[in-house]
XYZ file of C-alpha atoms in Angstrom:
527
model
C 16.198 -14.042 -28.842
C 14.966 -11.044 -31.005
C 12.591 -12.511 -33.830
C 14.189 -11.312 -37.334
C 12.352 -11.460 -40.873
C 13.790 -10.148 -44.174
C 11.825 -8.782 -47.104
C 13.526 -8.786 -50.834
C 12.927 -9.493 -54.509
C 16.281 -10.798 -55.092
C 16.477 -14.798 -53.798
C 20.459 -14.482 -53.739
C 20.299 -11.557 -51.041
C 17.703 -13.418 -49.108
C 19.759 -16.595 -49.221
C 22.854 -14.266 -48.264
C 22.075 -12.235 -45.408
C 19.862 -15.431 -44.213
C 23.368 -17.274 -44.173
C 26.312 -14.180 -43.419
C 24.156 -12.692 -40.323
C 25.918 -13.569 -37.119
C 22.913 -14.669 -35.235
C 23.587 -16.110 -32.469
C 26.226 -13.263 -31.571
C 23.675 -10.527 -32.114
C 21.317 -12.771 -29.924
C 18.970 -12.539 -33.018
C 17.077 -15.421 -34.794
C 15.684 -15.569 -38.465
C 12.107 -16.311 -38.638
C 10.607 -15.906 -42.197
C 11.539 -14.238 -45.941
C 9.169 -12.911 -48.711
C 10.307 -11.754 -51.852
C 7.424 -8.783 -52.372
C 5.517 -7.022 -49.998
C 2.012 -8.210 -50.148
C 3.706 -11.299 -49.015
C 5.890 -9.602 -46.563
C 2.732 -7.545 -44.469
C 0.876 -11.300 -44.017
C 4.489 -12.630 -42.887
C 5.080 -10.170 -40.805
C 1.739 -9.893 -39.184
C 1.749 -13.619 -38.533
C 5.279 -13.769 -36.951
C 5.225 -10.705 -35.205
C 9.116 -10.147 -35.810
C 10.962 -7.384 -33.603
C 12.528 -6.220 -36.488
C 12.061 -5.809 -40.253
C 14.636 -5.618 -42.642
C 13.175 -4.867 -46.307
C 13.449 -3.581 -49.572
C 12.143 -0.937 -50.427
C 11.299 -1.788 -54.777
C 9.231 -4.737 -54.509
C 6.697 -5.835 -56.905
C 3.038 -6.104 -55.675
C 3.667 -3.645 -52.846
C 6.785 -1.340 -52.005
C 8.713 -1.634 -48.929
C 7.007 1.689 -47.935
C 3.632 1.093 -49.095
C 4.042 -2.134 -46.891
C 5.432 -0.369 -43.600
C 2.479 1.906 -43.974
C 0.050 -0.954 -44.068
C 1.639 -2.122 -40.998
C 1.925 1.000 -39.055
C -2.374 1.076 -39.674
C -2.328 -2.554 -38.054
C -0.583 -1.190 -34.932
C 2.938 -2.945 -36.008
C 5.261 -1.007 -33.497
C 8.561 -3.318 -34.343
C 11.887 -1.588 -35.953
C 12.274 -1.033 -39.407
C 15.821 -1.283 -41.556
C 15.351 -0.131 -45.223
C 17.313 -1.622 -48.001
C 17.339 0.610 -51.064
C 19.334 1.353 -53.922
C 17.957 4.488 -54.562
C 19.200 7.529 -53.322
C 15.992 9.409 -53.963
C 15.034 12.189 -51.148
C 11.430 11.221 -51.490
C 11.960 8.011 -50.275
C 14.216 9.187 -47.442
C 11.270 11.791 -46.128
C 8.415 8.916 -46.096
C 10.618 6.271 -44.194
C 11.153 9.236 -41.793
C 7.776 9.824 -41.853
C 6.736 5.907 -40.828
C 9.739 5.957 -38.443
C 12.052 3.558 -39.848
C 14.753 3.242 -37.437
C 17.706 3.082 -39.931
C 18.176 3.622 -43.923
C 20.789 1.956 -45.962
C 21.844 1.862 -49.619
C 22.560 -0.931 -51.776
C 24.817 -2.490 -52.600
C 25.515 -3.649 -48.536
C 28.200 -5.364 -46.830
C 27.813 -7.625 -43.644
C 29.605 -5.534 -41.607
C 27.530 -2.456 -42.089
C 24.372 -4.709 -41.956
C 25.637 -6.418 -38.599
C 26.560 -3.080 -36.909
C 23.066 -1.283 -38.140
C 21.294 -4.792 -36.097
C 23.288 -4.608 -33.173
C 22.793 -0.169 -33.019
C 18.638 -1.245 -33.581
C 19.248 -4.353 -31.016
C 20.680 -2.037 -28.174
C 17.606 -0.107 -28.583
C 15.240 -3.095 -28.550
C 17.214 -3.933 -25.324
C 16.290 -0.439 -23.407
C 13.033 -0.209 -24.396
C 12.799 -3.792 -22.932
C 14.278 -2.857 -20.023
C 12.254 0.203 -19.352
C 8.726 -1.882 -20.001
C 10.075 -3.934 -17.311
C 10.924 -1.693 -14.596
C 7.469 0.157 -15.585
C 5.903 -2.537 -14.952
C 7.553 -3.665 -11.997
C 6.964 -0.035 -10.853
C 3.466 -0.398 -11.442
C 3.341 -3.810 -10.011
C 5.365 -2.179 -6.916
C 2.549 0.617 -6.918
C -0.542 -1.706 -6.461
C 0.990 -3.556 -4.108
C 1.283 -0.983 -1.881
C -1.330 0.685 -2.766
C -3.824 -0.628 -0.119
C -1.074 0.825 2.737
C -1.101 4.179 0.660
C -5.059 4.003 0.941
C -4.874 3.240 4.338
C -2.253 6.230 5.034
C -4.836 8.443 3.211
C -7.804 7.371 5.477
C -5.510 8.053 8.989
C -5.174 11.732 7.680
C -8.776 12.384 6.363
C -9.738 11.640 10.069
C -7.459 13.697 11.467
C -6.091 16.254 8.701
C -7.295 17.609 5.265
C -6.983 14.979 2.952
C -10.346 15.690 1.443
C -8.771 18.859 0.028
C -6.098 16.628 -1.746
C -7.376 13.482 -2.721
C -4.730 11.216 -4.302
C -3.632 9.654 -7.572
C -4.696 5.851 -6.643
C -7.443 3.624 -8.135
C -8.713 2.929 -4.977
C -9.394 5.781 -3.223
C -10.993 7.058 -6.861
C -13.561 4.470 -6.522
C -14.049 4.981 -2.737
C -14.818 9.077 -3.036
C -17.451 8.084 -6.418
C -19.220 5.473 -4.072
C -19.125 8.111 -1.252
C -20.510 10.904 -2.973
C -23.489 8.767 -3.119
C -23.554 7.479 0.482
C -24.009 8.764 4.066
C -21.010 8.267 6.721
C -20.194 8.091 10.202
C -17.020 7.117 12.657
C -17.276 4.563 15.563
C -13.963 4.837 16.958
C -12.883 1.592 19.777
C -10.214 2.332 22.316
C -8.951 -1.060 24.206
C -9.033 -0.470 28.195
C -5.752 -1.396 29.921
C -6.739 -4.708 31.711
C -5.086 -7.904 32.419
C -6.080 -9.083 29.080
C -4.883 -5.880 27.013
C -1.086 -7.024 29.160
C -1.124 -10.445 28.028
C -1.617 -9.641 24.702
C 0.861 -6.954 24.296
C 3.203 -9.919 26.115
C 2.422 -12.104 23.919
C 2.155 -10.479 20.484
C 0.567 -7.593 19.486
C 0.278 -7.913 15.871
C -1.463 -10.778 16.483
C -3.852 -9.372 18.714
C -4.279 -6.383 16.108
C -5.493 -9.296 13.622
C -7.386 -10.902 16.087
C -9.394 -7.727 16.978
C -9.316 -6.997 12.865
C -11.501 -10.619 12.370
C -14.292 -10.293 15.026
C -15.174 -6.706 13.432
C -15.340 -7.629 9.831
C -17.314 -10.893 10.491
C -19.995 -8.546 12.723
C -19.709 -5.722 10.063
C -20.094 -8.005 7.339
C -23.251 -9.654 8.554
C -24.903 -6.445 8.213
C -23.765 -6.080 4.432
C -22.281 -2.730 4.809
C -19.727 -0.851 3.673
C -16.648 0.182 5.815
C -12.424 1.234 6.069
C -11.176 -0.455 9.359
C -8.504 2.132 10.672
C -5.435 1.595 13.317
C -4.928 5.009 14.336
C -2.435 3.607 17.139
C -1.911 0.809 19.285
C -5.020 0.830 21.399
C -7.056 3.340 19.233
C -9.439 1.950 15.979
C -11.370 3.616 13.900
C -14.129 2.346 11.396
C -15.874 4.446 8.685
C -19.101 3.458 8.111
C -20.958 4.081 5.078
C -24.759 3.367 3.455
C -26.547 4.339 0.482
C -28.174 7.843 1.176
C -31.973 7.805 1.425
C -34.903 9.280 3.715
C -34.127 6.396 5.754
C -30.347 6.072 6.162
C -29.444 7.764 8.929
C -31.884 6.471 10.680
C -30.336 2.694 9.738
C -26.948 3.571 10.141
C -27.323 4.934 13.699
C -29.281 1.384 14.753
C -26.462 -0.614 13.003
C -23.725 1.401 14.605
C -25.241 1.152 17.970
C -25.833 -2.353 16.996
C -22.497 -3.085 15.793
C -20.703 -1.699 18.490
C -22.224 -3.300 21.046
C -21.538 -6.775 19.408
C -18.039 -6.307 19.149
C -17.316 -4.992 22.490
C -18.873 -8.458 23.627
C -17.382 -10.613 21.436
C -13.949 -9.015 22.084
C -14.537 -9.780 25.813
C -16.036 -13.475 25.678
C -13.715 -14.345 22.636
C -10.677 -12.288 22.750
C -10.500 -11.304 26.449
C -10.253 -7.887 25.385
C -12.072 -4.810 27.242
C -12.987 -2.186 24.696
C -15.062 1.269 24.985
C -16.453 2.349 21.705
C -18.165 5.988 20.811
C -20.040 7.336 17.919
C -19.546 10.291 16.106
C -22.083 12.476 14.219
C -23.462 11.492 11.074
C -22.051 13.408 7.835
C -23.825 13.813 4.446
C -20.197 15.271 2.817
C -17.668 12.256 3.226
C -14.972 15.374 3.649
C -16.549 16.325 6.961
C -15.371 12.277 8.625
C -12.665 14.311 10.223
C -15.892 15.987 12.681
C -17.222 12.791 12.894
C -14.130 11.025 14.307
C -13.556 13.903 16.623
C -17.113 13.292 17.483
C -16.343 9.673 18.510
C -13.241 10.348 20.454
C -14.877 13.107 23.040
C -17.797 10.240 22.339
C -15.406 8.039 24.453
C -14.772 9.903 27.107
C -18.420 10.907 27.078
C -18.161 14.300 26.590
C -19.865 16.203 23.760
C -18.679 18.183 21.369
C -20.261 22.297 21.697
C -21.521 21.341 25.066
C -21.268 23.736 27.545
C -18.740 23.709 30.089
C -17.656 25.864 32.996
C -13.924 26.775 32.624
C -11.793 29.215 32.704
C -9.641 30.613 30.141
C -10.459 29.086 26.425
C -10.807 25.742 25.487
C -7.823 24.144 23.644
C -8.040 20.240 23.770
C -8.081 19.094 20.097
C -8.216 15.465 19.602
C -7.443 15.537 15.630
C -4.387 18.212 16.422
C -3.347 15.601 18.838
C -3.406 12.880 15.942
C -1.839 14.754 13.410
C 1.287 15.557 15.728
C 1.855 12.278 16.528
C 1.812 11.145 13.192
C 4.122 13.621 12.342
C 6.461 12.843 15.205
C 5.696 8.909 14.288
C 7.297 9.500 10.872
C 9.928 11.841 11.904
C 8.665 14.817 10.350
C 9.538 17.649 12.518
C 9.294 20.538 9.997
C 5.684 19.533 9.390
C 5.575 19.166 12.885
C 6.747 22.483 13.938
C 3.958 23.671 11.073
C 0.719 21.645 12.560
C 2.093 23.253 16.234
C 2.041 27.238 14.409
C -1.243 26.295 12.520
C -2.691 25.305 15.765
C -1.411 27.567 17.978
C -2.563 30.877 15.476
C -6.042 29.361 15.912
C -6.100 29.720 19.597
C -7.009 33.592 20.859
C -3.254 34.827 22.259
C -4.526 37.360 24.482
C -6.690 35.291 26.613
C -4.366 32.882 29.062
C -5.013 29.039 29.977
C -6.229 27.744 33.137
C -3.910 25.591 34.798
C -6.028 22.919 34.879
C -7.003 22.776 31.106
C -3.145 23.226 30.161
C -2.604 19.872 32.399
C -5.813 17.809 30.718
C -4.019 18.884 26.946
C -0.857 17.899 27.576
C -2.215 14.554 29.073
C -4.358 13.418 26.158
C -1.652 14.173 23.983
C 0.912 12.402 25.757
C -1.675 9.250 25.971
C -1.985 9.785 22.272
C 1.562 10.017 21.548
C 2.533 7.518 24.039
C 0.292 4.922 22.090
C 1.321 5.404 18.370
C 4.876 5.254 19.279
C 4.937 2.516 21.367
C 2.797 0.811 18.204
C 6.230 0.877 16.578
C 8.322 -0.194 19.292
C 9.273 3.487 20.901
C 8.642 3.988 24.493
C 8.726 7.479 25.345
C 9.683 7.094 29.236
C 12.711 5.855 27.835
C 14.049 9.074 26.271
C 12.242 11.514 27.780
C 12.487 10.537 31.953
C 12.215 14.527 32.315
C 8.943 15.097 30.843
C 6.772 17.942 32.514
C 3.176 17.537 32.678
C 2.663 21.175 32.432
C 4.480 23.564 30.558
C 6.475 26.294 32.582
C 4.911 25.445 36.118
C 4.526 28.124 38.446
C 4.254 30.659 35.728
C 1.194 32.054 33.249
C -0.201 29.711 30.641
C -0.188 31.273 27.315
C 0.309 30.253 23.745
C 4.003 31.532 23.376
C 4.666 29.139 26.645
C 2.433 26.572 24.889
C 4.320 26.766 21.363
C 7.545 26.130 22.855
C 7.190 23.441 25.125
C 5.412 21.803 22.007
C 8.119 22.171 19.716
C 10.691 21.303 22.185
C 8.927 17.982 23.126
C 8.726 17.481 19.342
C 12.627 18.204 18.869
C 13.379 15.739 21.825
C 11.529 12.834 20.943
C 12.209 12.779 16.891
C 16.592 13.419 17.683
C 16.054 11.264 20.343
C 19.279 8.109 19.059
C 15.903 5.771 19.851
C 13.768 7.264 16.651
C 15.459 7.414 12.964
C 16.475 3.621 12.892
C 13.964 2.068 14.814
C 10.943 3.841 12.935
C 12.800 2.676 9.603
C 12.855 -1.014 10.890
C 8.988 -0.844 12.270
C 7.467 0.501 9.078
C 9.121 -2.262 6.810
C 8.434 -4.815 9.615
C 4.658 -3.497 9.994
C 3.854 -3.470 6.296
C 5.515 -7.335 6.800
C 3.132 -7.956 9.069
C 0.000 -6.159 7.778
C 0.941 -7.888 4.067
C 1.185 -11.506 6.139
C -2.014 -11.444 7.630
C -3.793 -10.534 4.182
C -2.067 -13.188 2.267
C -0.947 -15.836 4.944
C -3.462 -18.139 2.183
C -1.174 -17.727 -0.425
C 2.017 -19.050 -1.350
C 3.990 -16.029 0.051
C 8.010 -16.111 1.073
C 10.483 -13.731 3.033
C 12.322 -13.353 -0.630
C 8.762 -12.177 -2.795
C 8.321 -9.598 0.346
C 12.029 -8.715 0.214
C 11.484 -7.745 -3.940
C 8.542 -5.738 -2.734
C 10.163 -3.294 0.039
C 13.795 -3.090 -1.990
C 15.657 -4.898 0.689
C 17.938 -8.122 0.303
C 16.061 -10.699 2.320
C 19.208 -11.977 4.519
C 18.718 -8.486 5.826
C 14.975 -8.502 5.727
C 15.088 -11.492 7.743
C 17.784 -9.924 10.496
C 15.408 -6.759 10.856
C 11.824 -8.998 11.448
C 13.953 -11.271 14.053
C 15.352 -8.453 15.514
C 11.810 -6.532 15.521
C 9.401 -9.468 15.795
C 12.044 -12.054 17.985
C 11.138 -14.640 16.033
C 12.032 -15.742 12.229
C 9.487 -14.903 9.633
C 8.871 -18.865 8.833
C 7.844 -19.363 12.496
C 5.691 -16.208 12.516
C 3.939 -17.084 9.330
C 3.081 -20.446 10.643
C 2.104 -19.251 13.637
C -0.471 -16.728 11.944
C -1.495 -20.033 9.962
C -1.901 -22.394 12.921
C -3.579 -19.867 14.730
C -6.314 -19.374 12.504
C -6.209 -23.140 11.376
C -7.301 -23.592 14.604
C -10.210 -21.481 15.224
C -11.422 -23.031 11.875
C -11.559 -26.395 13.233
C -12.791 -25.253 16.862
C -15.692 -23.612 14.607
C -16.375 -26.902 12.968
C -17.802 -25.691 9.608
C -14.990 -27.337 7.730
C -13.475 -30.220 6.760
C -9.447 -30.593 7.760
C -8.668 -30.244 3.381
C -10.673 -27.123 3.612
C -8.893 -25.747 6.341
C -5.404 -26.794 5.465
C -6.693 -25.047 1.398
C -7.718 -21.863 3.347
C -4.194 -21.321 5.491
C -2.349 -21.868 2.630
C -1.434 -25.566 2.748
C -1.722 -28.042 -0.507
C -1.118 -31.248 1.151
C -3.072 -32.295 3.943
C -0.296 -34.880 5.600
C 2.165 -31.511 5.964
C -0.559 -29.151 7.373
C -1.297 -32.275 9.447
C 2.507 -32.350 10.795
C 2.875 -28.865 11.251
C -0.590 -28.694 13.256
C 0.779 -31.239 15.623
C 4.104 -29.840 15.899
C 2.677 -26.337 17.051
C -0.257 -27.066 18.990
C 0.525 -30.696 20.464
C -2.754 -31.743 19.167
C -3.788 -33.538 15.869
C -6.504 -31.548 13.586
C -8.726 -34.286 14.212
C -8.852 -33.503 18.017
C -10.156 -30.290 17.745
C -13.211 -31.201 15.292
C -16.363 -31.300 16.962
């Protein structure tokens, strides 16, 4: 209901409009009178009306003297004048204070009741356009941890350091970095037996598995860091400390340090095989992209500038690599077809590629694009059974032969009838998933994510079961049992505490639910 007060000098008005006003058809309620204006500024600043209707000749204080107080107080509700003078003056200063409509006396109900519902109609859009502001901006924070992330992925392997974005977060991250020294331990997971199971069993679950045992090493170190998924075997983590004489010197033993720790505790814990490798230290946060590049050819270990005897030129580019796939990933193929000419004008056209060096490129990036494409559910043996390891065998290597077999492999895998759909699904399932392992504490549903992503949630629900094979109720109490249970195995807490932490407020139903998924009572598992 809009809040209405009315300001007059004349009692048989007040008692009259008070009385003839339709209220409860203009959705409107009367909340106060005063018959002068020094009366009518402490009513209105009390009751906080959304709209004024006043007189303008009042004793003690004008209608206009009054609105003026008002507007000084920050008063920003509408404004009908009552007058019944016809005096320009009076006209130009309720323009001036914005008074949203004028009238003369005498007044009828009918004009008075179509002036309310012309001011009402506007109340009701500018309520309506707060709202979706603010749902906007509620919509904007809540993804903006996945925009963050998105910005990370290309500073390691593009130029986002040219173009740093409109978001609160990564604001705050470049201030603490100007002040900090950086580096890039990247983590690839060797295909084993374990690696297999896992990607049986579920892989988003393993990504949050392998997502714990680093921030509970990292954290013990009380350092900062961005944990990156740059594809489904491939992790990245930006390190970062405080710059002085004896930083670098720190960060290297930490990274070594770190790195060595998780690689065991992925093995013993997780049964997970992982290689790590370090990339060089930068002073400039812009320069992480050398760093990760660094840790890449780190993993393989190869150095970067090292000398090397080949023929022909050298054209393996591990951040090129990235930034195609994550073009191809998000079905981009003009910016595609624009990383391949930026790429390709780099290399020297008049000196060919040995065979050999041709074969290694296309490898790594078929590893690399292989991997963050079957992250979102694409295998690429499935539309592309044809694929040549080397482009145009038989004949001479050269960046023309190079630039087309690149853009053609593009072209084929993003209008391949497996891509447009299927990337849609797996980036609103992903951000699902991603948003359900961050929250799984909280009170979260299927219907709040639904509001989130702009999607009904009977189809929501069809897309995760389809994606996922599983509903999102069983998933989330999966992701909740599953970390109940290393809670208990740890023995640190009692069962309330555990139950509080996995989002549970009653013991007896997080007892139930326990049982039901892991056979065993919480009190089994307690050491």
């Amino acid at each position: 209901m809009w809040k209405v007060v009315i300001i007059d000098d004349d009692p048989n008005l007040l008692e009259g409009m008070r009385y003839a006003i339709p209220w409860k058809e203009l959705h409107a309620e009367w909340v106060g009178e005063a018959i002068d204006g020094k009366e009518g500024l402490e009513l209105i600043l009390q009751s906080e009306p959304d709209i004024v209707i006043s007189d303008i000749d009042m004793p003690m204080m004008n209608g206009l003297e009054m609105l003026e107080a008002l507007r000084r107080e920050q008063y920003e509700g509408k404004f009908i004048i009552l007058s019944g003078y016809s005096d320009f003056e009076y006209a130009r200063q309720a323009l001036r204070l914005s008074v949203d409509d004028y009238l003369s006396k005498p007044i009828s109900i009918e004009s008075l009741k179509k002036v309310l519902e012309r001011v009402i109609g506007n109340l009701e859009q500018e309520r309506l356009k707060e709202q979706e502001a603010q749902e906007l901006e509620q919509r904007l924070q809540d993804f903006e941890p996945y925009v963050m992330k998105e910005w990370l992925k290309s500073l390691l392997v593009g130029d986002a350091g040219k173009q740093i974005i409109r978001s609160e977060l990564v604001q705050v991250k470049v201030e603490q970095w100007e002040r900090q020294v950086h580096v890039v331990l990247c983590m690839e997971l060797e295909m084993s037996d374990g690696l297999k199971n896992w990607y049986a069993f579920d892989r988003s679950l393993m990504r949050f598995a392998i997502q714990n045992v680093i921030r509970e090493i990292l954290d013990a170190y009380g350092i900062e860091y961005e944990y990156m998924e740059m594809n489904s075997r491939l992790y990245a983590l930006l390190i970062h400390l405080d710059a002085n004489e004896q930083s670098e010197q720190l960060l290297h033993t930490i990274t070594r340090q770190s790195s060595r720790q998780i690689e065991l505790a992925l093995r013993d814990h997780v049964k997970l095989t992982m290689a790590t490798g370090v990339g060089s230290f930068q002073k400039d946060w812009r320069q992480l992209g050398e760093s990760f590049e660094q840790a890449c050819h780190s993993l393989k270990g190869e150095t970067l500038g090292e000398d090397k005897p080949i023929q022909g030129q050298e054209i393996s580019s591990v951040r090129f690599f990235h930034q195609l796939a994550e073009a191809v990933r998000n079905v981009q193929e003009e910016h595609g077809n624009q990383l391949i000419a930026e790429y390709i004008a780099g290399l020297r056209a008049d000196e060919p590629f040995h065979k050999q060096d041709v074969k290694q490129f296309v490898s790594e990036l078929w590893v690399i694009m292989n991997y963050s494409l079957y992250d979102i559910g694409i295998e690429l043996k499935n539309m592309y059974p044809a694929f040549e390891p080397v482009p145009e065998p038989g004949g001479e290597h050269t960046t023309d032969s190079l630039q087309r077999w690149l853009k053609e492999m593009v072209r084929t895998i993003i209008h391949s009838t497996y891509m447009n759909e299927n990337v849609r699904h797996q980036k609103i399932v992903e951000f699902i998933t991603q948003f359900t392992h961050e929250h799984y504490m909280e009170d979260i549903t299927l219907g709040m994510i639904a509001e989130k992503v702009q999607v009904s949630k009977n189809y929501l629900g069809q897309i995760f079961k389809n994606v996922m094979n599983e509903t999102f109720n069983n998933y989330i109490t999966r992701i909740r049992m599953e970390r109940a249970k290393g809670m208990l195995l740890e023995g640190n807490l009692y069962i309330y505490e555990v139950a509080d932490k996995v989002g549970y407020n009653s013991i007896s139903y997080f007892s139930t639910q326990f049982k039901k998924y892991t056979g065993y009572n919480p009190t089994d598992l307690i050491k």
